[in-house]
Coordinates of C-alpha atoms and ligand atoms in Angstrom, one line a residue:
M1 CA 89.9 72.4 121.0
P2 CA 93.0 73.6 117.8
L3 CA 91.7 72.5 114.1
R4 CA 92.9 69.2 113.2
L5 CA 93.8 68.5 108.9
D6 CA 94.8 66.0 107.1
S7 CA 96.8 66.5 103.9
A8 CA 95.1 63.5 102.6
Q9 CA 92.0 63.5 103.6
P10 CA 89.1 63.8 100.5
D11 CA 87.8 67.4 102.1
F12 CA 91.1 69.0 103.0
E13 CA 91.7 71.7 100.6
Q14 CA 88.3 73.4 101.0
R15 CA 89.0 73.3 104.9
F16 CA 92.1 74.8 104.1
V17 CA 91.0 77.6 102.0
D18 CA 89.0 77.9 105.7
L19 CA 91.8 78.4 107.3
L20 CA 93.4 81.5 105.4
G21 CA 90.4 82.8 105.7
A22 CA 90.1 82.5 109.4
K23 CA 92.9 85.4 110.6
R24 CA 91.3 88.6 109.2
E25 CA 93.1 91.0 111.1
S26 CA 90.3 93.4 109.7
S27 CA 86.8 92.8 109.8
K28 CA 84.2 96.3 108.8
D29 CA 83.1 97.0 113.2
V30 CA 87.3 97.3 113.7
N31 CA 87.0 99.9 110.1
D32 CA 84.8 101.9 111.6
V33 CA 84.9 102.1 114.4
V34 CA 89.0 103.5 113.2
A35 CA 87.2 105.4 111.0
G36 CA 85.6 107.4 113.5
I37 CA 89.1 107.9 115.4
I38 CA 90.9 109.0 112.5
A39 CA 88.0 112.1 111.4
D40 CA 87.4 112.9 115.3
V41 CA 90.9 113.3 115.7
R42 CA 91.9 115.0 112.9
A43 CA 88.6 117.7 113.9
R44 CA 89.2 117.8 117.1
G45 CA 92.5 117.1 117.9
D46 CA 94.4 117.2 121.3
E47 CA 91.1 117.3 122.9
A48 CA 89.8 113.9 121.4
V49 CA 93.2 112.1 121.2
V50 CA 92.9 112.8 125.6
E51 CA 89.1 111.3 125.5
L52 CA 90.1 108.9 123.3
T53 CA 93.2 107.7 125.4
N54 CA 90.8 108.5 128.9
K55 CA 88.7 106.1 127.1
F56 CA 90.3 103.2 125.9
D57 CA 92.8 103.3 129.0
R58 CA 90.8 103.9 131.7
T59 CA 93.4 106.9 132.3
S60 CA 92.5 110.5 133.0
F61 CA 95.4 112.7 131.8
T62 CA 95.2 116.3 130.0
T63 CA 96.6 117.5 126.9
A64 CA 99.6 119.1 129.7
D65 CA 99.6 114.6 130.6
I66 CA 100.6 113.4 126.8
A67 CA 103.9 113.3 126.8
F68 CA 106.0 112.2 128.6
T69 CA 108.4 114.7 130.2
A70 CA 112.5 113.8 130.4
E71 CA 112.5 114.0 134.1
E72 CA 109.6 111.3 134.0
I73 CA 111.7 109.2 131.0
A74 CA 114.5 109.5 133.9
A75 CA 113.1 109.2 136.8
A76 CA 111.1 105.3 135.3
A77 CA 114.5 103.9 133.1
A78 CA 116.6 104.0 136.7
E79 CA 114.3 102.5 137.8
V80 CA 115.0 99.9 135.7
P81 CA 117.3 96.7 137.5
A82 CA 121.0 97.0 136.1
H83 CA 120.5 93.2 134.7
V84 CA 117.8 94.1 132.2
R85 CA 119.5 97.3 131.6
A86 CA 121.9 95.1 130.6
A87 CA 119.9 93.0 127.9
L88 CA 118.6 95.1 126.7
Q89 CA 121.8 96.6 125.6
T90 CA 123.0 93.6 124.2
A91 CA 119.3 93.5 122.4
H92 CA 119.7 96.7 121.1
D93 CA 123.4 96.0 120.1
R94 CA 123.0 92.7 118.0
I95 CA 120.2 94.9 116.4
K96 CA 122.4 98.0 115.1
S97 CA 125.2 95.4 114.7
H98 CA 122.7 93.3 112.1
H99 CA 120.6 97.0 110.6
E100 CA 123.8 98.8 110.1
K101 CA 124.5 95.6 107.7
Q102 CA 121.7 97.1 106.1
K103 CA 122.3 100.8 105.1
P104 CA 122.0 100.6 101.1
Q105 CA 125.2 102.1 98.9
D106 CA 124.3 105.7 96.1
H107 CA 125.3 104.5 93.5
V108 CA 126.0 107.1 90.3
Y109 CA 127.6 106.4 86.9
T110 CA 127.9 107.2 83.5
D111 CA 127.0 105.3 80.5
A112 CA 127.9 104.9 77.0
L113 CA 126.4 107.8 76.3
G114 CA 127.1 110.2 78.8
V115 CA 124.4 110.3 80.5
T116 CA 124.5 110.3 84.5
L117 CA 122.6 107.7 86.1
G118 CA 122.5 107.5 89.7
S119 CA 120.4 106.9 93.1
R120 CA 120.9 108.7 95.9
W121 CA 119.6 107.3 99.5
T122 CA 118.0 109.8 102.3
A123 CA 116.4 109.4 106.0
V124 CA 112.9 110.4 106.0
D125 CA 112.7 113.5 108.2
A126 CA 110.2 112.2 111.1
V127 CA 108.7 109.0 112.5
G128 CA 106.0 107.6 114.1
I129 CA 107.5 104.6 116.1
Y130 CA 104.5 103.2 117.6
V131 CA 105.0 100.7 120.9
P132 CA 102.3 98.4 120.8
G133 CA 100.9 98.4 125.0
G134 CA 97.6 96.9 125.6
L135 CA 97.8 93.4 126.8
A136 CA 101.2 93.5 127.4
S137 CA 104.5 96.4 127.5
Y138 CA 106.8 95.4 124.7
P139 CA 110.6 97.4 125.4
S140 CA 111.9 95.1 123.0
S141 CA 109.8 96.5 120.3
V142 CA 111.8 100.0 121.5
L143 CA 114.2 98.8 120.3
M144 CA 113.4 97.5 117.3
N145 CA 111.8 100.7 115.9
A146 CA 114.9 103.2 116.9
V147 CA 117.3 101.0 116.5
P148 CA 117.2 101.1 111.9
A149 CA 115.5 104.1 112.1
R150 CA 118.5 105.5 113.9
V151 CA 120.6 103.5 111.5
A152 CA 119.2 105.2 108.9
G153 CA 119.6 108.4 110.2
V154 CA 116.4 109.7 111.0
S155 CA 116.4 113.1 112.7
R156 CA 113.3 113.3 114.5
I157 CA 111.9 110.3 115.4
A158 CA 108.1 110.5 118.6
M159 CA 107.5 107.6 119.6
A160 CA 104.4 106.4 121.2
V161 CA 103.2 104.1 123.3
P162 CA 99.5 102.8 125.4
T163 CA 99.3 102.8 129.3
P164 CA 97.5 101.6 130.2
D165 CA 94.6 102.0 133.8
G166 CA 98.5 104.8 134.1
E167 CA 101.1 102.8 133.7
I168 CA 103.6 102.4 132.3
N169 CA 106.1 99.6 132.0
P170 CA 109.4 101.8 133.6
T171 CA 111.8 99.2 130.6
V172 CA 110.3 100.4 127.8
L173 CA 111.5 104.4 128.9
A174 CA 114.6 102.3 129.4
A175 CA 114.9 101.2 125.8
A176 CA 113.5 104.3 124.2
Q177 CA 116.8 106.3 126.4
I178 CA 119.2 103.4 125.4
A179 CA 117.9 104.1 122.0
G180 CA 118.2 107.8 122.7
I181 CA 114.4 108.2 122.1
T182 CA 113.9 111.3 124.0
E183 CA 109.7 112.0 122.7
I184 CA 107.1 110.3 124.2
Y185 CA 104.3 110.2 123.4
R186 CA 101.8 108.0 126.6
I187 CA 98.9 107.0 123.4
G188 CA 97.5 104.0 121.4
G189 CA 95.2 102.3 119.3
A190 CA 94.7 104.1 116.4
Q191 CA 94.2 107.4 118.1
A192 CA 97.7 107.5 118.7
V193 CA 97.8 106.2 114.8
A194 CA 96.1 109.6 113.8
A195 CA 97.5 112.2 116.1
L196 CA 100.7 111.1 114.8
A197 CA 99.8 111.0 110.7
Y198 CA 97.5 114.5 111.1
G199 CA 99.1 115.7 114.0
T200 CA 98.0 118.1 116.7
A201 CA 98.4 121.3 118.5
T202 CA 101.3 118.7 121.0
I203 CA 102.3 115.7 118.7
P204 CA 104.2 117.5 115.2
R205 CA 103.0 115.0 112.5
V206 CA 105.8 112.4 111.0
D207 CA 106.6 111.5 107.8
K208 CA 106.3 108.0 108.5
V209 CA 104.4 105.9 110.9
T210 CA 106.0 102.4 111.9
G211 CA 105.7 99.2 114.4
P212 CA 103.2 96.4 115.4
G213 CA 100.0 96.5 116.8
N214 CA 96.4 94.8 117.5
A215 CA 93.9 95.3 114.9
Y216 CA 93.0 98.5 115.4
V217 CA 96.7 100.0 115.4
A218 CA 97.3 97.8 112.4
T219 CA 93.6 99.2 110.5
A220 CA 94.0 102.9 111.8
K221 CA 98.5 102.0 109.7
R222 CA 96.0 101.0 105.9
Q223 CA 94.0 104.3 106.5
V224 CA 96.2 106.8 107.4
F225 CA 99.0 105.4 104.6
G226 CA 99.0 108.0 101.8
Q227 CA 99.4 110.6 103.5
V228 CA 101.5 109.0 105.4
G229 CA 104.4 106.1 104.6
I230 CA 103.8 103.7 106.7
D231 CA 105.7 100.3 107.0
M232 CA 103.8 97.5 106.6
I233 CA 100.2 95.2 108.7
A234 CA 102.0 93.9 111.1
G235 CA 99.7 92.9 113.4
P236 CA 98.8 89.6 115.8
S237 CA 101.7 87.7 115.8
E238 CA 101.4 85.0 114.3
V239 CA 104.1 81.6 113.4
L240 CA 104.0 78.6 111.5
V241 CA 106.6 75.3 112.7
I242 CA 107.6 72.7 110.0
A243 CA 108.6 70.1 112.0
D244 CA 109.7 66.1 111.1
S245 CA 110.3 63.4 113.9
S246 CA 113.4 64.5 114.9
A247 CA 111.8 67.2 116.4
N248 CA 111.3 67.3 120.1
P249 CA 106.6 67.9 120.7
A250 CA 107.9 69.8 123.9
W251 CA 109.5 72.7 122.1
V252 CA 107.7 72.5 119.7
A253 CA 105.3 72.9 121.9
A254 CA 106.8 76.2 123.9
D255 CA 107.1 77.4 120.1
L256 CA 103.7 77.5 119.4
I257 CA 102.1 78.7 123.2
A258 CA 105.2 81.8 122.1
Q259 CA 102.3 82.8 120.0
A260 CA 99.4 82.3 121.4
E261 CA 100.3 84.5 124.3
H262 CA 100.3 87.2 122.6
G263 CA 96.5 87.0 122.6
A264 CA 93.7 88.3 120.5
G265 CA 93.8 87.4 116.8
A266 CA 97.5 85.4 117.7
Q267 CA 97.9 82.2 115.7
S268 CA 100.2 78.8 115.4
I269 CA 100.8 76.7 113.5
L270 CA 102.4 73.3 112.5
V271 CA 102.2 71.8 109.6
T272 CA 104.7 68.4 110.4
T273 CA 105.1 64.8 108.1
D274 CA 104.8 62.9 111.3
P275 CA 100.7 62.1 112.6
R276 CA 102.6 60.4 116.3
L277 CA 105.1 64.2 116.5
A278 CA 101.3 65.8 115.7
D279 CA 100.0 63.9 118.5
A280 CA 102.5 64.3 120.8
V281 CA 102.6 68.1 120.3
E282 CA 99.0 68.6 120.9
A283 CA 99.1 67.1 123.8
E284 CA 102.5 69.0 125.3
M285 CA 100.0 71.9 124.1
D286 CA 97.6 71.3 127.0
R287 CA 100.3 69.9 129.7
Q288 CA 102.2 73.4 128.9
L289 CA 99.2 75.5 128.9
S290 CA 98.1 74.3 132.1
L291 CA 101.7 75.9 133.6
L292 CA 101.6 79.0 131.5
P293 CA 100.2 82.5 133.7
K294 CA 99.0 83.7 130.6
Q295 CA 97.6 80.4 129.8
A296 CA 93.0 82.0 129.2
I297 CA 95.1 84.6 126.8
A298 CA 97.5 82.0 125.2
R299 CA 94.3 78.9 125.2
Q300 CA 91.8 81.3 124.1
G301 CA 94.1 81.9 120.6
W302 CA 95.3 78.2 120.6
N303 CA 91.5 76.9 120.5
E304 CA 91.1 79.8 118.1
L305 CA 93.4 80.3 115.1
G306 CA 95.8 77.7 115.8
A307 CA 96.1 73.6 113.9
I308 CA 97.9 71.0 113.0
I309 CA 98.4 69.9 110.1
T310 CA 99.2 66.5 108.9
V311 CA 101.0 66.2 105.3
T312 CA 102.2 63.5 103.4
S313 CA 106.4 65.9 102.5
L314 CA 108.4 67.9 103.3
D315 CA 107.8 69.9 100.3
Q316 CA 103.9 70.2 101.0
A317 CA 104.9 71.9 103.8
A318 CA 107.2 74.4 102.5
D319 CA 104.0 74.7 99.6
L320 CA 101.3 75.1 102.8
A321 CA 104.0 77.4 104.4
N322 CA 103.5 79.8 101.1
R323 CA 100.3 79.7 101.0
I324 CA 100.2 81.2 104.6
A325 CA 103.1 83.6 104.5
S326 CA 103.3 83.8 108.2
E327 CA 105.2 86.3 109.7
H328 CA 107.6 83.7 111.3
V329 CA 108.4 79.9 109.5
E330 CA 110.3 78.1 112.0
I331 CA 112.1 74.6 109.6
A332 CA 112.3 71.7 112.9
T333 CA 114.1 69.8 111.1
D334 CA 118.1 67.9 111.2
D335 CA 118.4 69.8 107.5
P336 CA 116.5 73.3 108.1
Q337 CA 119.1 74.7 105.4
A338 CA 116.9 71.8 102.5
L339 CA 113.6 73.5 102.8
V340 CA 115.4 77.1 102.9
P341 CA 115.0 77.3 99.8
K342 CA 111.4 76.0 98.9
I343 CA 110.6 79.2 101.2
R344 CA 109.6 81.6 99.2
H345 CA 107.1 83.9 102.0
A346 CA 107.4 84.0 105.4
G347 CA 109.1 87.2 107.6
A348 CA 111.4 85.2 108.8
I349 CA 112.6 82.2 109.0
F350 CA 114.6 80.3 112.0
L351 CA 116.4 77.8 111.1
G352 CA 116.1 74.4 113.4
H353 CA 115.6 72.7 116.5
H354 CA 118.2 75.5 118.0
T355 CA 116.5 78.2 117.0
P356 CA 112.8 79.6 118.8
E357 CA 111.3 82.0 117.4
A358 CA 111.4 83.8 120.4
I359 CA 115.6 84.2 120.0
G360 CA 114.4 86.9 117.5
D361 CA 111.8 88.8 119.1
Y362 CA 114.4 89.8 121.3
V363 CA 118.2 89.2 120.5
G364 CA 118.7 87.9 117.8
G365 CA 119.8 91.4 115.8
S366 CA 117.4 91.0 113.3
N367 CA 114.0 92.6 113.0
H368 CA 110.5 91.0 114.9
V369 CA 108.2 94.0 113.5
L370 CA 107.1 91.1 111.0
P371 CA 104.2 91.0 107.5
T372 CA 100.7 89.8 109.2
A373 CA 98.4 88.5 107.9
R374 CA 99.7 87.3 104.7
S375 CA 101.3 90.2 104.1
A376 CA 104.2 88.5 103.8
R377 CA 103.6 87.0 100.1
F378 CA 104.7 91.4 99.6
A379 CA 106.1 93.2 102.6
S380 CA 109.3 92.4 104.3
G381 CA 110.2 92.8 108.1
L382 CA 110.9 96.6 109.0
G383 CA 114.7 97.5 108.7
V384 CA 116.8 100.4 107.8
L385 CA 115.1 101.1 103.8
D386 CA 112.1 101.3 105.6
F387 CA 113.2 104.6 107.4
M388 CA 114.3 105.2 103.9
K389 CA 114.1 106.7 100.4
R390 CA 115.4 106.6 96.7
T391 CA 115.8 109.5 94.5
S392 CA 117.3 108.9 90.7
I393 CA 119.6 111.7 89.5
L394 CA 119.9 111.8 85.2
G395 CA 121.8 114.3 83.9
C396 CA 122.5 114.5 79.9
T397 CA 125.5 116.3 77.5
P398 CA 124.6 117.9 75.0
F399 CA 125.4 114.3 72.7
S400 CA 123.7 111.9 75.2
L401 CA 120.4 114.6 74.5
A402 CA 120.8 114.8 71.0
A403 CA 121.6 111.1 71.2
L404 CA 118.2 109.9 73.0
A405 CA 116.5 113.6 71.5
E406 CA 114.2 111.6 69.2
P407 CA 113.0 107.9 70.8
A408 CA 112.4 110.7 73.6
V409 CA 110.1 112.7 70.6
T410 CA 108.2 110.5 69.5
I411 CA 106.9 108.3 72.4
A412 CA 106.3 112.2 73.7
G413 CA 104.2 112.3 69.7
V414 CA 101.9 109.0 70.5
E415 CA 101.3 110.8 74.1
D416 CA 100.3 113.7 72.2
L417 CA 101.8 115.7 74.6
D418 CA 103.7 118.0 72.6
G419 CA 104.2 120.5 75.6
H420 CA 107.3 117.1 76.8
G421 CA 108.4 117.0 73.1
R422 CA 109.5 120.0 72.6
S423 CA 111.2 121.0 75.7
I424 CA 112.9 118.2 74.5
S425 CA 113.0 119.4 70.3
I426 CA 114.0 122.8 71.9
R427 CA 117.4 122.1 73.3
L428 CA 119.1 120.9 70.5
N429 CA 118.1 124.0 67.5
R430 CA 120.9 126.0 69.0
Ligands
NAD501 N1 103.5 91.4 113.8 C1 104.2 92.5 114.8 O1 105.5 92.1 114.3 C2 104.3 91.6 116.3 C3 105.2 92.5 117.4 C4 105.2 93.1 118.7 C5 104.1 92.7 118.7 N2 102.9 92.3 117.6 C6 101.4 91.8 118.2 O2 100.7 93.4 119.0 C7 99.1 93.5 119.3 C8 99.7 94.4 120.9 O3 97.9 94.3 121.2 P1 98.0 94.5 121.9 O4 96.3 95.0 122.0 O5 98.5 93.9 123.4 O6 98.6 96.7 122.6 P2 98.1 97.3 121.9 O7 99.2 98.8 122.2 O8 98.2 97.8 120.0 O9 96.1 98.4 121.4 C9 96.2 98.8 122.3 C10 95.5 100.4 122.5 O10 94.1 99.5 121.5 C11 93.6 100.0 121.2 N3 92.4 99.8 121.0 C12 92.1 98.6 122.7 N4 90.3 98.3 122.3 C13 90.0 98.5 122.0 C14 88.3 99.0 120.5 N5 87.1 98.8 121.6 N6 87.4 100.2 120.4 C15 89.0 100.9 119.9 N7 91.2 100.4 119.9 C16 90.4 99.9 121.4 C17 93.2 101.5 122.7 O11 93.5 102.6 121.9 C18 94.5 100.4 123.0 O12 94.9 101.9 123.4 C19 99.5 91.8 119.6 O13 98.4 91.3 118.8 C20 100.9 91.4 119.1 O14 100.6 90.3 118.8 C21 103.4 91.9 116.7
HSO502 N1 106.0 87.4 118.8 C1 105.8 89.0 118.2 C2 106.3 89.6 116.9 O1 105.6 89.2 116.3 C3 107.3 90.4 119.1 C4 107.2 89.6 119.9 C5 107.8 91.2 121.5 N2 108.1 90.6 122.5 C6 107.8 89.6 122.4 N3 107.6 89.4 120.8
ZN503 ZN1 106.5 87.4 120.5

């Protein structure tokens, strides 16, 4: 049974705090396993990658098989039916169009002293994009990673995707083909993240690793941060639906199930002002779950991490949503815009009864790689800026240097860094 909480109950605060702590993406066990895998890949390179892949994905690869060949990609992509390819193309085009609007502008100006100041944006040279593939396969995640990277102008994009039991969903390779990705490795989990970050004989190292994945992937990204950049922690999926009495219980239940079916660690929460809706959604969940092909996975997620919270007002719902900082927040009310300014911490917000989160997973155009495990308090969804970096530009004239020298030399003095002060004053004595 999912947790039922009522904000009017005296023990509410304690139970809510317990709920906040329930979804951990990284346990000590996972941390230790991942640290071992990363150390092994650093020490033994391809040999470790192949051994770990064969163990976790039940495959029997050799080093020669790590990368998909161009023929394998073309053959798999050719198997994909035309209507699926067309759907991927629609998704690709909408994601591209939205992300093109995120491209930053360089900015250079001269201030009143004559100092030139600017910000210049350049693409990361090489990125590794992780496409999850353990329990389900995610052609949509290929597009969500690859399209913003290409819009940013990244010159090398290396993709890693696990192939459990040696099987690849050909649609994943078709999506890669549509996005123009040709460097693809059949590896997943922490070993894939480590190989991308540190490089092996077969896999040249990248500068940044992006993309979603399970707890092992998310933990590995945390652990390689510094060696490479990472986008964010995008782990097991979450949704928080805020609903009032105008919501349709069957639609709300369907949206909660859509996240729960992602599997281990996925979390679905309903916060509602209407206790009757809460009961109706709980009953609907049971009915719809029994019809779902992935019933066992979704039911487990719903029972272990799901929650239904009744509150006294939509303002209170927004407060709780901010404390949870969910990956996705749906506002299932007739006037969703009224609540939007009050939701400050969310990976993405979905407006009204006709915007199921799943439309954002696929074809809405916004990115579905989003911060999880409460990291929306400080992180954003994947976008073009994740594949770029900003360099500041500064230029002084003799006049502006002279005008700024005194305060600069003063600060150098209090920092006890005479060399700094002299490198400024030496230019004034000509
Ligand atoms: N936040 C987002 O933006 C977003 C988007 C899409 C998917 N997701 C999430 O991505 C996740 C995908 O998970 P998945 O498992 O299907 O695929 P995955 O590719 O993330 O993980 C599969 C890999 O995990 C490793 N692994 C599995 N068990 C292990 C063990 N016991 N020890 C060491 N390594 C192990 C294996 O190497 C395997 O190849 C889901 O949690 C889903 O919710 C998140
Ligand atoms: N809901 C996931 C993000 O948390 C993304 C996804 C891809 N395919 C289906 N769903
Ligand atoms: Zn989803």
